[in-house]
mmCIF file of C-alpha atoms in Angstrom:
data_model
loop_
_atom_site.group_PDB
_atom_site.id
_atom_site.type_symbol
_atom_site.label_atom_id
_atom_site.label_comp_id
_atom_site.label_asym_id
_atom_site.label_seq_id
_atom_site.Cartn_x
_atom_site.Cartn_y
_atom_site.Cartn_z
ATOM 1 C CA UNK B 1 46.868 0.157 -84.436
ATOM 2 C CA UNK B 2 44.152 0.253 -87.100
ATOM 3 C CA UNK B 3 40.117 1.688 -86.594
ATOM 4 C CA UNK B 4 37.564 1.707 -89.020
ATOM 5 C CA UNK B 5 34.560 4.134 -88.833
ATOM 6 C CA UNK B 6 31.732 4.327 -90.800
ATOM 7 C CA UNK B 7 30.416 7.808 -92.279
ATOM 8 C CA UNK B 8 26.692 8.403 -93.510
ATOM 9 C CA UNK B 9 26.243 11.222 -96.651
ATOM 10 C CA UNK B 10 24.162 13.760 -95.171
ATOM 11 C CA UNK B 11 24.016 12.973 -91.561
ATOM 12 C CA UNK B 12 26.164 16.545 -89.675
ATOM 13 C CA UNK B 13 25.091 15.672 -86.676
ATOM 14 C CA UNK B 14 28.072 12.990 -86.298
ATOM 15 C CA UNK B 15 30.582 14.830 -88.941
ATOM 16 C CA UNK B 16 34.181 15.163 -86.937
ATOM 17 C CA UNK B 17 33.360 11.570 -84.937
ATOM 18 C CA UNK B 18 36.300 9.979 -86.470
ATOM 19 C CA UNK B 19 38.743 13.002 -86.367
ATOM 20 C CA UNK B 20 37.869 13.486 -82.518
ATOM 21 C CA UNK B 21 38.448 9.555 -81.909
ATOM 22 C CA UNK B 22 41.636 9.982 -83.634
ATOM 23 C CA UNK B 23 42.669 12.916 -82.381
ATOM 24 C CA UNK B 24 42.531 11.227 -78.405
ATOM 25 C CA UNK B 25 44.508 8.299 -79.994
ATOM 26 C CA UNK B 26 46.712 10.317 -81.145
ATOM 27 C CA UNK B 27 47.284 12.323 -77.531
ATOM 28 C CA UNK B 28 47.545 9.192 -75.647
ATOM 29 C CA UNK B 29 50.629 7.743 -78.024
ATOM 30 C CA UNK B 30 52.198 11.336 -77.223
ATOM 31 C CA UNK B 31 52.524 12.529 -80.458
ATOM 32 C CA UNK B 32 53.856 15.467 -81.019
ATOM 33 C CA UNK B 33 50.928 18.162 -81.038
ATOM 34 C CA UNK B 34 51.946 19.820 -84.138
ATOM 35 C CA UNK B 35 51.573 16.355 -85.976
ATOM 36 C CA UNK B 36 48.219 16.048 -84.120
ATOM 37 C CA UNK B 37 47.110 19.202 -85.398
ATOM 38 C CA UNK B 38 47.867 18.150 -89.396
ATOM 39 C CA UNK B 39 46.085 14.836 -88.838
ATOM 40 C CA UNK B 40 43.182 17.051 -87.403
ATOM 41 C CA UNK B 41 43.038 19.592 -90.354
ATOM 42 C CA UNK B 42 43.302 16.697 -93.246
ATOM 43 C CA UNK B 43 40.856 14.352 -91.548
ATOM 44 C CA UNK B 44 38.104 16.332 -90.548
ATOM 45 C CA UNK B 45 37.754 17.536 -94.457
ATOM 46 C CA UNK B 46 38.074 14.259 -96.017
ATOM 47 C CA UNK B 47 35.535 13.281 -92.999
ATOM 48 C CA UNK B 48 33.126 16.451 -93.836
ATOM 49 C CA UNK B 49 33.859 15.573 -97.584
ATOM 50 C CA UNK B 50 31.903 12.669 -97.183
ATOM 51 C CA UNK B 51 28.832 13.517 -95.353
ATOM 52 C CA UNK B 52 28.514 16.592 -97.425
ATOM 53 C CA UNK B 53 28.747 14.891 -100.769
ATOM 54 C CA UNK B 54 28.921 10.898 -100.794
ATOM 55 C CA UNK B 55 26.257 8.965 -100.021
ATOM 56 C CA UNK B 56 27.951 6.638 -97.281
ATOM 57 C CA UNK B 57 31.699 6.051 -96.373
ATOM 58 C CA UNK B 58 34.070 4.274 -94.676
ATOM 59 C CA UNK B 59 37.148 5.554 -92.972
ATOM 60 C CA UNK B 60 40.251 3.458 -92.330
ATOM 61 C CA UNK B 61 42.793 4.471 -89.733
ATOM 62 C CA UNK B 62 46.529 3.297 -89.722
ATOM 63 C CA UNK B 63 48.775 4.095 -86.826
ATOM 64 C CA UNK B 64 52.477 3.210 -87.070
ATOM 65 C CA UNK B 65 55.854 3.983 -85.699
ATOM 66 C CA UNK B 66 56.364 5.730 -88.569
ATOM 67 C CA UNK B 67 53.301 7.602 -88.989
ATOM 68 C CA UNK B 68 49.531 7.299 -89.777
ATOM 69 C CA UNK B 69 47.531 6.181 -92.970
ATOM 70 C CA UNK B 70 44.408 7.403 -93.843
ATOM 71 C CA UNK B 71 42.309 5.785 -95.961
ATOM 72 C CA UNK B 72 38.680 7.648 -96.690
ATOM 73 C CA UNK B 73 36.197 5.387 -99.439
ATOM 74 C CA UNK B 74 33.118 6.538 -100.655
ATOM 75 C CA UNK B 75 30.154 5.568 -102.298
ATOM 76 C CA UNK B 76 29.127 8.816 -104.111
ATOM 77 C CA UNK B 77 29.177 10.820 -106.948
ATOM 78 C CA UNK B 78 32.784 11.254 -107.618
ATOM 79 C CA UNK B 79 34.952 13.432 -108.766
ATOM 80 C CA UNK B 80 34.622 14.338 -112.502
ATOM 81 C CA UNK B 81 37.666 17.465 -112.984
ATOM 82 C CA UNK B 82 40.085 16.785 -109.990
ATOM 83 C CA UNK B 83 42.371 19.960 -110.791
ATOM 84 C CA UNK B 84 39.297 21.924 -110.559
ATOM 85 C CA UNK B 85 38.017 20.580 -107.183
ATOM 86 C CA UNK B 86 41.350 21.218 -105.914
ATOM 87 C CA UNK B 87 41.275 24.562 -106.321
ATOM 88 C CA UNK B 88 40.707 26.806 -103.978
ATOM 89 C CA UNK B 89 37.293 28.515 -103.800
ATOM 90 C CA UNK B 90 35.879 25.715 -106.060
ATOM 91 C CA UNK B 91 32.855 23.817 -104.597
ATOM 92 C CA UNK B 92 29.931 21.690 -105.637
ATOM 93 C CA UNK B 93 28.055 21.701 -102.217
ATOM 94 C CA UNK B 94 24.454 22.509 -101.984
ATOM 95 C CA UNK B 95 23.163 25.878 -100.856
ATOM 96 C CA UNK B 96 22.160 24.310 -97.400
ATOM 97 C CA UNK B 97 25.202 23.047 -96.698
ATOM 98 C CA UNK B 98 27.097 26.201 -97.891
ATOM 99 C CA UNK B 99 24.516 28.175 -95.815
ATOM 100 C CA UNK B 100 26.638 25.326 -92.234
ATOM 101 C CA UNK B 101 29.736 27.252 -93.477
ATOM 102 C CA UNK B 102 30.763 24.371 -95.164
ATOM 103 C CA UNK B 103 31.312 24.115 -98.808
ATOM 104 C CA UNK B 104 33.866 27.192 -99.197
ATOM 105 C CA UNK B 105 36.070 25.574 -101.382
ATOM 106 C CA UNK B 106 38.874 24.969 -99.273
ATOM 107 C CA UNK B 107 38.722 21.088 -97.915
ATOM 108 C CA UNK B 108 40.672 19.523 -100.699
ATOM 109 C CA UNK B 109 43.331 22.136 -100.376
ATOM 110 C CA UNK B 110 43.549 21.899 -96.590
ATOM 111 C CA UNK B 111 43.944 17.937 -97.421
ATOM 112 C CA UNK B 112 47.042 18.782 -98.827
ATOM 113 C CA UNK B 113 48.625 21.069 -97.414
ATOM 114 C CA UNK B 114 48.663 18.844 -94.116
ATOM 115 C CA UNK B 115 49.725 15.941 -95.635
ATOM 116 C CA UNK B 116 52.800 14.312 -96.997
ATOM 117 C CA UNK B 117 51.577 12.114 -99.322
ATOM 118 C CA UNK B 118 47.919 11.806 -100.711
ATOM 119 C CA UNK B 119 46.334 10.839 -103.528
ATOM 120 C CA UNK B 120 42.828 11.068 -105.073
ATOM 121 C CA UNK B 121 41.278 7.877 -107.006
ATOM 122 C CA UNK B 122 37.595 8.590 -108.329
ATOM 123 C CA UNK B 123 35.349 7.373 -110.523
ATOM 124 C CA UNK B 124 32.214 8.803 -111.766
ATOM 125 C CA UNK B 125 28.587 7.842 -110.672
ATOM 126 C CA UNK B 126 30.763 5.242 -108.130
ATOM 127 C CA UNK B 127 33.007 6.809 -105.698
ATOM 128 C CA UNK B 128 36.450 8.262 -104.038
ATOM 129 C CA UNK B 129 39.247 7.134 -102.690
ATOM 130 C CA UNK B 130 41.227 9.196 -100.507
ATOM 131 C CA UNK B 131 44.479 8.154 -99.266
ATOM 132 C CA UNK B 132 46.684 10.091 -96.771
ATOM 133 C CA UNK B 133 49.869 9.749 -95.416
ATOM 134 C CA UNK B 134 51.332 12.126 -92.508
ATOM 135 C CA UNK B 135 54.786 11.401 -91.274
ATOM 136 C CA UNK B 136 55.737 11.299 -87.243
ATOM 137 C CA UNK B 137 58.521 12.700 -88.167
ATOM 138 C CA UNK Y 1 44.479 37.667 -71.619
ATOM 139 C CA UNK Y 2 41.855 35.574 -70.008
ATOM 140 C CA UNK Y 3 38.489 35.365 -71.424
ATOM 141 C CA UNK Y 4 37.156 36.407 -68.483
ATOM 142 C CA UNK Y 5 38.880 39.469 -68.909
ATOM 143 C CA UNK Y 6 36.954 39.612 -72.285
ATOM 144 C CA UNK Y 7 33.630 38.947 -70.985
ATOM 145 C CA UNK Y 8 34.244 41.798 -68.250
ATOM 146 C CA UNK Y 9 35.477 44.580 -71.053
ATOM 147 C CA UNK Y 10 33.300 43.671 -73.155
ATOM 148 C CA UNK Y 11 29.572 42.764 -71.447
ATOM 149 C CA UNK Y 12 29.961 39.592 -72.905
ATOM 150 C CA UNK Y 13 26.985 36.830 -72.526
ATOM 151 C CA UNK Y 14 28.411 33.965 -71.009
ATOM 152 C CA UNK Y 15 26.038 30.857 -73.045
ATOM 153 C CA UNK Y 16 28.070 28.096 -71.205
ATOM 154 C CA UNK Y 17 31.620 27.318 -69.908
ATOM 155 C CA UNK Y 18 31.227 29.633 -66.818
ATOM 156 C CA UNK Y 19 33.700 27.594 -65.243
ATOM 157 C CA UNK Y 20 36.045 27.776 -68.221
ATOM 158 C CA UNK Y 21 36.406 31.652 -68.498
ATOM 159 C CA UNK Y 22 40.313 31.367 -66.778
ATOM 160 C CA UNK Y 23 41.556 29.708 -70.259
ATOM 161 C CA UNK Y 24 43.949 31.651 -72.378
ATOM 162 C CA UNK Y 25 43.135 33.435 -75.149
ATOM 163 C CA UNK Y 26 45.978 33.486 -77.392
ATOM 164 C CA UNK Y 27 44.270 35.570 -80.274
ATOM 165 C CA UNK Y 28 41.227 35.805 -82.473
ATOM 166 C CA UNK Y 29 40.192 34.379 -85.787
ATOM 167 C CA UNK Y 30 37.012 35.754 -87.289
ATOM 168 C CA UNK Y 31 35.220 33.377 -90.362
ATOM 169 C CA UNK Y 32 31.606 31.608 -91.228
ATOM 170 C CA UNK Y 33 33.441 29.079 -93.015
ATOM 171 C CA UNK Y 34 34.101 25.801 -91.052
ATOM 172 C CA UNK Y 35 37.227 25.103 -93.499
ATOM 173 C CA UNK Y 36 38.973 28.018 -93.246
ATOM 174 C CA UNK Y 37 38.963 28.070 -88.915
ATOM 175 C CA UNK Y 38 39.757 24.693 -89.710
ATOM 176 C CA UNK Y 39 42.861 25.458 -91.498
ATOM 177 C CA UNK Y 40 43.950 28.700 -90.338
ATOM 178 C CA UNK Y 41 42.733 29.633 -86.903
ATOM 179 C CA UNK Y 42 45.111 28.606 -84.195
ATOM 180 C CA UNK Y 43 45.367 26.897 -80.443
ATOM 181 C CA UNK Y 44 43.735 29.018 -77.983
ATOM 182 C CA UNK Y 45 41.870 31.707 -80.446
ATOM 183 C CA UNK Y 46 38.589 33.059 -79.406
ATOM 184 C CA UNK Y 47 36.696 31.807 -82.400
ATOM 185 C CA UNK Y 48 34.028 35.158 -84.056
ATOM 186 C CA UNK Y 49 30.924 33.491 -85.647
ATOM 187 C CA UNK Y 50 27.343 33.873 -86.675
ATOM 188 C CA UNK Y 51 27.528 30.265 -87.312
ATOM 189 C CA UNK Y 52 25.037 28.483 -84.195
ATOM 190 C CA UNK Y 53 25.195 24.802 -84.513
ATOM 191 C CA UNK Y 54 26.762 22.124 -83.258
ATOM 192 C CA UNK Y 55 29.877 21.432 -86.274
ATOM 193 C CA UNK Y 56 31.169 24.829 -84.926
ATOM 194 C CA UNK Y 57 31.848 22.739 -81.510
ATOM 195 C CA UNK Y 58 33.142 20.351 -82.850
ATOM 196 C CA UNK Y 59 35.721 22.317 -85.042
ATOM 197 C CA UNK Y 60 36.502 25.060 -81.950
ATOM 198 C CA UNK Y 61 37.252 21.569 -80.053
ATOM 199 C CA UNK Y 62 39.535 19.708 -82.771
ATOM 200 C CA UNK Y 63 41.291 22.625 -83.122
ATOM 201 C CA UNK Y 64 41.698 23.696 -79.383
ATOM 202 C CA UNK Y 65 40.218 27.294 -79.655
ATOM 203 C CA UNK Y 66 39.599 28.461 -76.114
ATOM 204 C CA UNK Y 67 36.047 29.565 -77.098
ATOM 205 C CA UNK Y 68 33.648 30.565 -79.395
ATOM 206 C CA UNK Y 69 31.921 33.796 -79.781
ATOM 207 C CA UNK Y 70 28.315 34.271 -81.306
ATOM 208 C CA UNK Y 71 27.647 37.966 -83.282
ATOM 209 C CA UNK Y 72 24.698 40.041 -83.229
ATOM 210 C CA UNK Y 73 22.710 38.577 -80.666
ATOM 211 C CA UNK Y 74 22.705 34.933 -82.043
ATOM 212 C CA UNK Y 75 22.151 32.284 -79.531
ATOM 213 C CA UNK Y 76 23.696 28.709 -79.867
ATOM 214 C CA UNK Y 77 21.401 25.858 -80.691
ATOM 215 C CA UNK Y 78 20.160 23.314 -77.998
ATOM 216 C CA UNK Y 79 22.636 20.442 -79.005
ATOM 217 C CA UNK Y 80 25.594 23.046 -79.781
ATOM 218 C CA UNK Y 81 25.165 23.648 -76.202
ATOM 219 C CA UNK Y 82 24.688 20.291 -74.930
ATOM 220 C CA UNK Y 83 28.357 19.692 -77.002
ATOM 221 C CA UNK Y 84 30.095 22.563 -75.376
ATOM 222 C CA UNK Y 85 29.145 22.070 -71.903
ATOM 223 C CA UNK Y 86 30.679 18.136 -72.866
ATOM 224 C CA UNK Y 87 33.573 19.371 -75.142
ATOM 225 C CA UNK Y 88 34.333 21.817 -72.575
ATOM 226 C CA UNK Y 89 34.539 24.731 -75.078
ATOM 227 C CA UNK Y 90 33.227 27.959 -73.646
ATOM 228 C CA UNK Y 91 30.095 30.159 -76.263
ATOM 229 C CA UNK Y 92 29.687 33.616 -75.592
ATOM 230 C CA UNK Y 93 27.565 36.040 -77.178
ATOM 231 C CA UNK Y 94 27.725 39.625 -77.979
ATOM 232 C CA UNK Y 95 24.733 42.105 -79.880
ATOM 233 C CA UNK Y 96 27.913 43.869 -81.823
ATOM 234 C CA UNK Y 97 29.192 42.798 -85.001
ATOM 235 C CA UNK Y 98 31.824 41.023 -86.072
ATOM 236 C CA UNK Y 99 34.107 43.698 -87.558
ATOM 237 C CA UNK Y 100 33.034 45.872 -84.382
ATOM 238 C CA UNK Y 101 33.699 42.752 -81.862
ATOM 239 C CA UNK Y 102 36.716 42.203 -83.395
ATOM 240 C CA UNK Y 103 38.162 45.359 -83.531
ATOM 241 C CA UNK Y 104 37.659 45.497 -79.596
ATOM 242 C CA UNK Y 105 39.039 42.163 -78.858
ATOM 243 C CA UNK Y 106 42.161 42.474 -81.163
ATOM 244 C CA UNK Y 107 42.676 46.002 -79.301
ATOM 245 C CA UNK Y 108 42.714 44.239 -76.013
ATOM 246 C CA UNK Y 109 44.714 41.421 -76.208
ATOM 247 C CA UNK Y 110 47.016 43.853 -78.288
ATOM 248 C CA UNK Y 111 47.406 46.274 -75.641
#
């Protein structure tokens, strides 16, 4: 079962769309809720990721026996020290959107602790790819 | 512990979800910062925020938090609102703050 969704830099008012959609998707297969709740968590921050810091995006959703495949490309700045931006605390979001209670530093890290696989590709000035992989079982 | 028996104990301000105040409240979780509720609050907390727009709604509902409760008097913006009433997720509002509020509520459900 495969979506796509499309994400616009800047634009909160629609930030969690695709994680929502998912999420019912998700229900209705009868996955088990604590798998839900992973896909939830890694989603909505590679989703808010986007809005607060690329300039557009597009989100592909993979659903499978086996599990689902998330794959999150942006058009944005990129990502020029990945070890830092993974740390925790570390964050390059504007005062505005820190001021949301986004921005703390934590999305990346949230990424991956609810995922089993993922992987960051970025290039500076163009974009990011993020790719994530949670198990059904 | 119901949130209704929140609202009651507490002189809660019930924003929206009137009809939603038999849900469960399984605990509390107290942040401003969308990613950490994200990661670490869990199914059924009463979500403590001075955070009033509508990405709190959305989180509270991804995350299945049984409602939201605004600090110090805040009131939830007009399309937070118009989300919860949809989304089903029940914002309350109290003039104490959020170490005060919290103190209370963890009391309660602890007793």
């Amino acid at each position: 079962m495969k979506f796509q969704y499309s994400v616009e830099g800047g634009d909160f008012t629609m930030a969690g769309h695709a994680s929502s959609q998912v999420k019912k998707s998700l229900k209705q297969l009868g996955i088990d809720s604590s798998i839900i709740k992973r896909v939830v968590v890694a989603l909505y921050e590679a989703e808010v990721n986007i809005v607060a810091h690329a300039y557009r995006g597009v989100i592909d959703v993979d659903i499978e026996s086996a599990g689902i495949k998330l794959k999150l490309t942006d058009e944005g700045p990129g990502i020029p020290d990945i070890e830092k931006a993974m740390t925790k605390g570390f964050s390059t979001a504007s005062a505005a959107v820190r001021e949301m209670g986004f921005g703390a530093g934590m999305g990346l890290p949230n990424i991956r602790d609810n995922s089993d696989r993922f992987t960051i590709d970025t290039v500076v000035n163009k974009g990011t790819v993020l790719s994530i992989e949670i198990d059904f079982k | 512990m119901k949130i209704q028996d929140l609202v009651d104990s507490l002189g809660l301000v019930v924003f929206t979800g009137q009809t939603l105040l038999d849900n469960e409240v399984t605990g509390g979780y107290t942040s401003d910062l969308l990613s950490d509720v994200m990661g670490f609050a869990k199914e059924g907390n009463i979500w403590i925020t001075l955070q009033t727009h509508k990405n709190v709604i959305g989180v509270a509902s991804l995350k299945d938090l049984s409602a939201i409760l605004l600090i110090k008097g805040f009131e939830p913006d007009q399309d937070a609102l118009a989300l919860a009433e949809k989304e089903d997720i029940p914002i309350l509002g109290t003039k104490m703050g959020a170490f005060e509020i919290s103190a209370k509520i963890y009391n309660l459900i602890n007793s």
